[in-house]
Amino acid sequence: MTTTQRLLDLAAAAPASHDEDLMLLLREASELYQRGFDDMHHSVAARFVGMSGEDLVAAVTAAGMPHVASQDRGELLLLLALAEWEMTPAALSYTEMAEAAARRGVCLIPEE
């Protein structure tokens, strides 16, 4: 099963889950989200290898990501990866799942 398939399955199961069960789904989904983002980062880094810094900045700008002149190549590649990842079905499903869980009082970040 792919990361996307599993995230979609978890997102589909989340509305019927409560409390600790929802927290378990959310934890697994968070790990899959991070894994998917890492995969996207590696893919973007490979795709933009050899691109000049100026062209990389132009790509980040075209992607609509905020950036500053002092950011290095690695940071720019992360921004490009994030721009792409956030538009995938897996990332969109996770975001909706996490927001819906938060509205129900379930969140991975503990309240202080």
Coordinates of N, CA, C and O in Angstrom, one line a residue:
M1 N 0.8 -1.2 0.0 CA 0.0 0.0 0.0 C 0.9 1.2 0.0 O 1.9 1.3 0.7
T2 N 0.5 2.2 -0.8 CA 1.3 3.4 -0.9 C 1.0 4.4 0.3 O 0.0 4.2 1.0
T3 N 1.9 5.3 0.5 CA 1.6 6.4 1.5 C 0.3 7.1 1.3 O -0.5 7.3 2.2
T4 N 0.1 7.4 0.0 CA -1.2 8.1 -0.3 C -2.4 7.2 0.0 O -3.3 7.7 0.7
Q5 N -2.4 6.0 -0.4 CA -3.5 5.1 -0.1 C -3.7 5.0 1.4 O -4.9 5.0 1.8
R6 N -2.7 4.8 2.2 CA -2.9 4.6 3.6 C -3.4 5.9 4.3 O -4.3 5.9 5.1
L7 N -2.8 7.1 3.8 CA -3.3 8.3 4.4 C -4.8 8.5 4.0 O -5.6 9.0 4.9
L8 N -5.2 8.2 2.8 CA -6.6 8.3 2.4 C -7.5 7.4 3.3 O -8.6 7.8 3.7
D9 N -7.0 6.2 3.5 CA -7.7 5.2 4.4 C -7.9 5.8 5.8 O -8.9 5.7 6.4
L10 N -6.8 6.3 6.4 CA -6.8 6.8 7.7 C -7.8 8.0 7.8 O -8.6 8.2 8.7
A11 N -7.8 8.9 6.8 CA -8.7 10.0 6.8 C -10.1 9.6 6.7 O -11.0 10.2 7.3
A12 N -10.4 8.5 5.9 CA -11.7 8.0 5.8 C -12.2 7.4 7.1 O -13.4 7.5 7.5
A13 N -11.3 6.8 7.9 CA -11.7 6.2 9.1 C -11.8 7.2 10.3 O -12.5 6.9 11.3
A14 N -11.2 8.3 10.2 CA -11.1 9.3 11.3 C -12.5 9.8 11.8 O -12.7 9.9 13.0
P15 N -13.4 10.1 10.9 CA -14.7 10.7 11.4 C -15.4 9.7 12.3 O -16.2 10.2 13.2
A16 N -15.3 8.4 12.1 CA -16.0 7.4 13.0 C -15.2 7.1 14.2 O -15.6 6.3 15.1
S17 N -14.0 7.7 14.4 CA -13.1 7.3 15.5 C -13.2 8.4 16.6 O -13.6 9.6 16.3
H18 N -12.9 8.0 17.8 CA -13.0 9.0 18.9 C -11.8 8.8 19.9 O -11.2 7.8 20.0
D19 N -11.5 9.9 20.5 CA -10.5 10.0 21.6 C -9.2 9.3 21.2 O -8.6 9.6 20.3
E20 N -8.9 8.2 22.0 CA -7.6 7.6 21.8 C -7.5 6.9 20.5 O -6.4 6.9 19.9
D21 N -8.6 6.3 20.0 CA -8.5 5.7 18.6 C -8.2 6.8 17.6 O -7.4 6.5 16.7
L22 N -8.8 7.9 17.7 CA -8.5 9.0 16.8 C -7.1 9.5 16.9 O -6.4 9.8 15.9
M23 N -6.6 9.6 18.1 CA -5.2 10.0 18.4 C -4.3 9.0 17.7 O -3.3 9.4 17.1
L24 N -4.5 7.7 17.8 CA -3.7 6.7 17.1 C -3.7 6.9 15.6 O -2.6 6.8 15.0
L25 N -4.9 7.1 15.0 CA -4.9 7.3 13.6 C -4.2 8.6 13.2 O -3.4 8.6 12.2
L26 N -4.3 9.6 14.0 CA -3.6 10.9 13.8 C -2.1 10.7 13.9 O -1.4 11.2 13.0
R27 N -1.6 9.9 14.8 CA -0.2 9.7 14.9 C 0.4 9.0 13.7 O 1.4 9.3 13.2
E28 N -0.3 7.9 13.3 CA 0.1 7.2 12.1 C 0.1 8.1 10.9 O 1.0 8.1 10.1
A29 N -1.0 8.8 10.8 CA -1.1 9.7 9.6 C 0.0 10.8 9.6 O 0.6 11.1 8.6
S30 N 0.4 11.3 10.8 CA 1.5 12.3 10.9 C 2.8 11.7 10.4 O 3.6 12.3 9.7
E31 N 3.0 10.4 10.8 CA 4.3 9.8 10.4 C 4.3 9.6 8.9 O 5.3 9.7 8.3
L32 N 3.2 9.2 8.3 CA 3.1 9.0 6.9 C 3.2 10.3 6.1 O 3.8 10.3 5.1
Y33 N 2.6 11.3 6.7 CA 2.8 12.7 6.1 C 4.2 13.0 6.0 O 4.7 13.5 5.0
Q34 N 5.0 12.8 7.1 CA 6.4 13.2 7.1 C 7.2 12.3 6.2 O 8.0 12.8 5.4
R35 N 6.8 11.0 6.1 CA 7.5 10.1 5.1 C 7.3 10.6 3.7 O 8.2 10.6 2.9
G36 N 6.0 10.9 3.4 CA 5.7 11.4 2.1 C 6.4 12.7 1.7 O 6.9 12.9 0.6
F37 N 6.5 13.6 2.7 CA 7.2 14.8 2.5 C 8.7 14.6 2.2 O 9.3 15.2 1.3
D38 N 9.3 13.7 3.0 CA 10.7 13.3 2.8 C 10.9 12.8 1.4 O 11.9 13.1 0.7
D39 N 10.0 11.9 1.0 CA 10.1 11.4 -0.4 C 10.0 12.5 -1.4 O 10.8 12.5 -2.4
M40 N 9.1 13.4 -1.2 CA 8.9 14.5 -2.2 C 10.2 15.4 -2.2 O 10.7 15.8 -3.2
H41 N 10.8 15.6 -1.0 CA 12.0 16.4 -0.9 C 13.1 15.8 -1.7 O 13.8 16.5 -2.5
H42 N 13.3 14.5 -1.6 CA 14.3 13.8 -2.3 C 14.1 13.9 -3.8 O 15.0 14.1 -4.6
S43 N 12.8 13.7 -4.2 CA 12.5 13.8 -5.6 C 12.7 15.2 -6.2 O 13.3 15.4 -7.3
V44 N 12.4 16.2 -5.4 CA 12.6 17.6 -5.9 C 14.1 17.9 -6.0 O 14.6 18.5 -6.9
A45 N 14.8 17.5 -4.9 CA 16.3 17.7 -5.0 C 16.9 17.1 -6.2 O 17.8 17.7 -6.8
A46 N 16.5 15.9 -6.5 CA 17.0 15.2 -7.7 C 16.6 15.9 -9.0 O 17.4 16.0 -9.9
R47 N 15.4 16.4 -9.1 CA 14.9 17.1 -10.3 C 15.6 18.4 -10.5 O 15.8 18.8 -11.6
F48 N 16.0 19.1 -9.4 CA 16.6 20.4 -9.5 C 18.2 20.4 -9.4 O 18.8 21.5 -9.3
V49 N 18.8 19.2 -9.4 CA 20.2 19.1 -9.3 C 20.8 19.9 -10.5 O 20.3 19.8 -11.6
G50 N 21.8 20.6 -10.2 CA 22.5 21.3 -11.3 C 21.9 22.7 -11.7 O 22.5 23.4 -12.5
M51 N 20.7 23.0 -11.1 CA 20.1 24.2 -11.5 C 20.8 25.4 -10.7 O 21.2 25.2 -9.6
S52 N 21.0 26.5 -11.4 CA 21.7 27.6 -10.8 C 20.8 28.1 -9.6 O 19.6 28.0 -9.5
G53 N 21.5 28.8 -8.7 CA 20.8 29.4 -7.5 C 19.8 30.4 -8.0 O 18.7 30.5 -7.4
E54 N 20.1 31.2 -9.0 CA 19.2 32.2 -9.5 C 17.9 31.5 -10.0 O 16.8 32.0 -9.8
D55 N 18.1 30.4 -10.8 CA 16.9 29.7 -11.3 C 16.1 29.0 -10.2 O 14.9 28.9 -10.3
L56 N 16.8 28.6 -9.2 CA 16.1 28.0 -8.1 C 15.3 29.0 -7.3 O 14.1 28.7 -7.0
V57 N 15.8 30.2 -7.1 CA 15.0 31.3 -6.5 C 13.8 31.6 -7.4 O 12.7 31.8 -6.8
A58 N 14.0 31.6 -8.7 CA 12.9 31.9 -9.6 C 11.8 30.8 -9.5 O 10.6 31.1 -9.5
A59 N 12.2 29.5 -9.3 CA 11.2 28.4 -9.2 C 10.5 28.6 -7.9 O 9.3 28.3 -7.8
V60 N 11.2 28.9 -6.8 CA 10.5 29.1 -5.5 C 9.5 30.3 -5.6 O 8.4 30.2 -5.1
T61 N 9.9 31.3 -6.2 CA 9.0 32.5 -6.4 C 7.8 32.1 -7.2 O 6.7 32.4 -6.9
A62 N 8.0 31.4 -8.3 CA 6.9 30.9 -9.2 C 6.0 30.0 -8.4 O 4.8 30.0 -8.7
A63 N 6.5 29.2 -7.5 CA 5.7 28.3 -6.7 C 4.9 29.1 -5.6 O 4.0 28.5 -4.9
G64 N 5.1 30.4 -5.5 CA 4.4 31.2 -4.5 C 4.8 31.0 -3.1 O 4.1 31.4 -2.2
M65 N 6.0 30.5 -2.9 CA 6.5 30.3 -1.5 C 7.3 31.5 -1.1 O 8.2 32.0 -1.8
P66 N 7.1 32.0 0.1 CA 7.9 33.2 0.6 C 9.3 32.7 0.9 O 9.5 31.6 1.4
H67 N 10.2 33.6 0.7 CA 11.6 33.2 0.9 C 12.4 34.5 1.1 O 11.9 35.6 0.8
V68 N 13.6 34.4 1.6 CA 14.5 35.5 1.8 C 15.8 35.2 1.1 O 16.2 34.1 0.8
A69 N 16.5 36.3 0.7 CA 17.8 36.2 0.0 C 18.8 35.3 0.7 O 19.7 34.7 0.0
S70 N 18.8 35.3 2.0 CA 19.8 34.6 2.7 C 19.6 33.1 2.8 O 20.5 32.4 3.3
Q71 N 18.5 32.6 2.3 CA 18.3 31.1 2.3 C 19.2 30.4 1.4 O 19.4 30.8 0.2
D72 N 19.7 29.3 1.8 CA 20.7 28.5 1.0 C 19.9 27.5 0.1 O 18.7 27.4 0.2
R73 N 20.6 26.8 -0.7 CA 20.0 25.9 -1.7 C 19.2 24.9 -1.0 O 18.1 24.6 -1.5
G74 N 19.6 24.3 0.1 CA 18.9 23.3 0.8 C 17.5 23.8 1.3 O 16.5 23.1 1.2
E75 N 17.5 25.0 1.8 CA 16.3 25.6 2.3 C 15.3 25.9 1.1 O 14.1 25.7 1.2
L76 N 15.9 26.3 0.0 CA 15.0 26.6 -1.2 C 14.4 25.3 -1.7 O 13.2 25.3 -2.1
L77 N 15.2 24.2 -1.7 CA 14.7 22.9 -2.2 C 13.6 22.4 -1.2 O 12.6 21.9 -1.7
L78 N 13.7 22.7 0.1 CA 12.7 22.3 1.0 C 11.4 23.1 0.7 O 10.3 22.5 0.8
L79 N 11.5 24.4 0.4 CA 10.3 25.2 0.1 C 9.6 24.7 -1.2 O 8.4 24.6 -1.2
L80 N 10.4 24.3 -2.2 CA 9.8 23.7 -3.4 C 9.1 22.4 -3.1 O 8.0 22.2 -3.6
A81 N 9.8 21.6 -2.3 CA 9.2 20.3 -2.0 C 7.9 20.5 -1.2 O 6.9 19.8 -1.4
L82 N 7.9 21.4 -0.3 CA 6.7 21.7 0.5 C 5.5 22.2 -0.4 O 4.4 21.8 -0.2
A83 N 5.9 23.1 -1.3 CA 4.9 23.6 -2.2 C 4.2 22.5 -3.0 O 3.0 22.5 -3.2
E84 N 5.0 21.5 -3.5 CA 4.5 20.4 -4.2 C 3.7 19.4 -3.3 O 2.6 19.0 -3.7
W85 N 4.3 19.1 -2.2 CA 3.7 18.1 -1.3 C 2.3 18.6 -0.8 O 1.4 17.8 -0.7
E86 N 2.2 19.9 -0.4 CA 1.0 20.3 0.1 C -0.2 20.2 -0.8 O -1.4 20.3 -0.4
M87 N 0.1 20.1 -2.1 CA -1.0 19.9 -3.1 C -1.3 18.5 -3.5 O -2.2 18.3 -4.3
T88 N -0.7 17.6 -2.8 CA -1.0 16.1 -3.2 C -2.2 15.7 -2.4 O -2.5 16.2 -1.3
P89 N -2.9 14.7 -2.9 CA -4.1 14.1 -2.2 C -3.7 13.6 -0.8 O -4.5 13.8 0.1
A90 N -2.5 13.1 -0.6 CA -2.1 12.6 0.7 C -2.0 13.7 1.7 O -2.5 13.6 2.8
A91 N -1.3 14.8 1.3 CA -1.1 15.9 2.2 C -2.4 16.6 2.5 O -2.7 17.0 3.6
L92 N -3.3 16.8 1.4 CA -4.5 17.4 1.6 C -5.4 16.6 2.6 O -6.1 17.2 3.4
S93 N -5.4 15.3 2.4 CA -6.2 14.4 3.3 C -5.7 14.5 4.7 O -6.6 14.6 5.7
Y94 N -4.4 14.5 4.9 CA -3.9 14.6 6.3 C -4.3 16.0 6.9 O -4.7 16.0 8.1
T95 N -4.2 17.0 6.2 CA -4.5 18.4 6.7 C -5.9 18.4 7.1 O -6.3 18.9 8.2
E96 N -6.8 17.9 6.3 CA -8.3 17.9 6.6 C -8.5 17.0 7.8 O -9.3 17.4 8.7
M97 N -7.9 15.9 7.9 CA -8.0 15.0 9.0 C -7.6 15.7 10.3 O -8.3 15.6 11.3
A98 N -6.4 16.3 10.3 CA -5.9 17.0 11.5 C -6.7 18.1 11.9 O -7.0 18.3 13.1
E99 N -7.2 18.9 11.0 CA -8.1 20.0 11.3 C -9.4 19.5 11.9 O -9.9 20.1 12.9
A100 N -10.0 18.5 11.3 CA -11.2 17.9 11.8 C -11.0 17.4 13.3 O -11.9 17.6 14.1
A101 N -9.9 16.7 13.5 CA -9.6 16.2 14.8 C -9.5 17.3 15.8 O -10.0 17.2 16.9
A102 N -8.8 18.4 15.4 CA -8.6 19.5 16.3 C -9.9 20.1 16.7 O -10.1 20.5 17.9
R103 N -10.8 20.2 15.8 CA -12.2 20.7 16.1 C -12.9 19.8 17.1 O -13.8 20.3 17.8
R104 N -12.5 18.6 17.1 CA -13.1 17.6 18.1 C -12.3 17.5 19.4 O -12.5 16.7 20.2
G105 N -11.2 18.4 19.5 CA -10.4 18.4 20.7 C -9.3 17.4 20.7 O -8.7 17.2 21.8
V106 N -9.0 16.8 19.6 CA -7.9 15.8 19.5 C -6.7 16.4 18.7 O -6.9 16.8 17.5
C107 N -5.6 16.5 19.3 CA -4.4 17.2 18.6 C -3.1 16.5 19.1 O -3.0 16.1 20.2
L108 N -2.2 16.4 18.2 CA -0.9 15.8 18.5 C -0.1 16.7 19.4 O 0.8 16.2 20.1
I109 N -0.3 18.0 19.4 CA 0.4 18.9 20.2 C -0.3 19.1 21.5 O -1.4 19.6 21.5
P110 N 0.3 18.7 22.6 CA -0.4 18.8 23.9 C -0.6 20.3 24.3 O 0.2 21.1 24.0
E111 N -1.8 20.5 24.9 CA -2.0 21.8 25.5 C -1.2 22.1 26.7 O -0.9 21.2 27.4
E112 N -0.8 23.3 26.9 CA 0.1 23.6 28.0 C -0.8 24.1 29.2 O -1.8 24.6 29.1

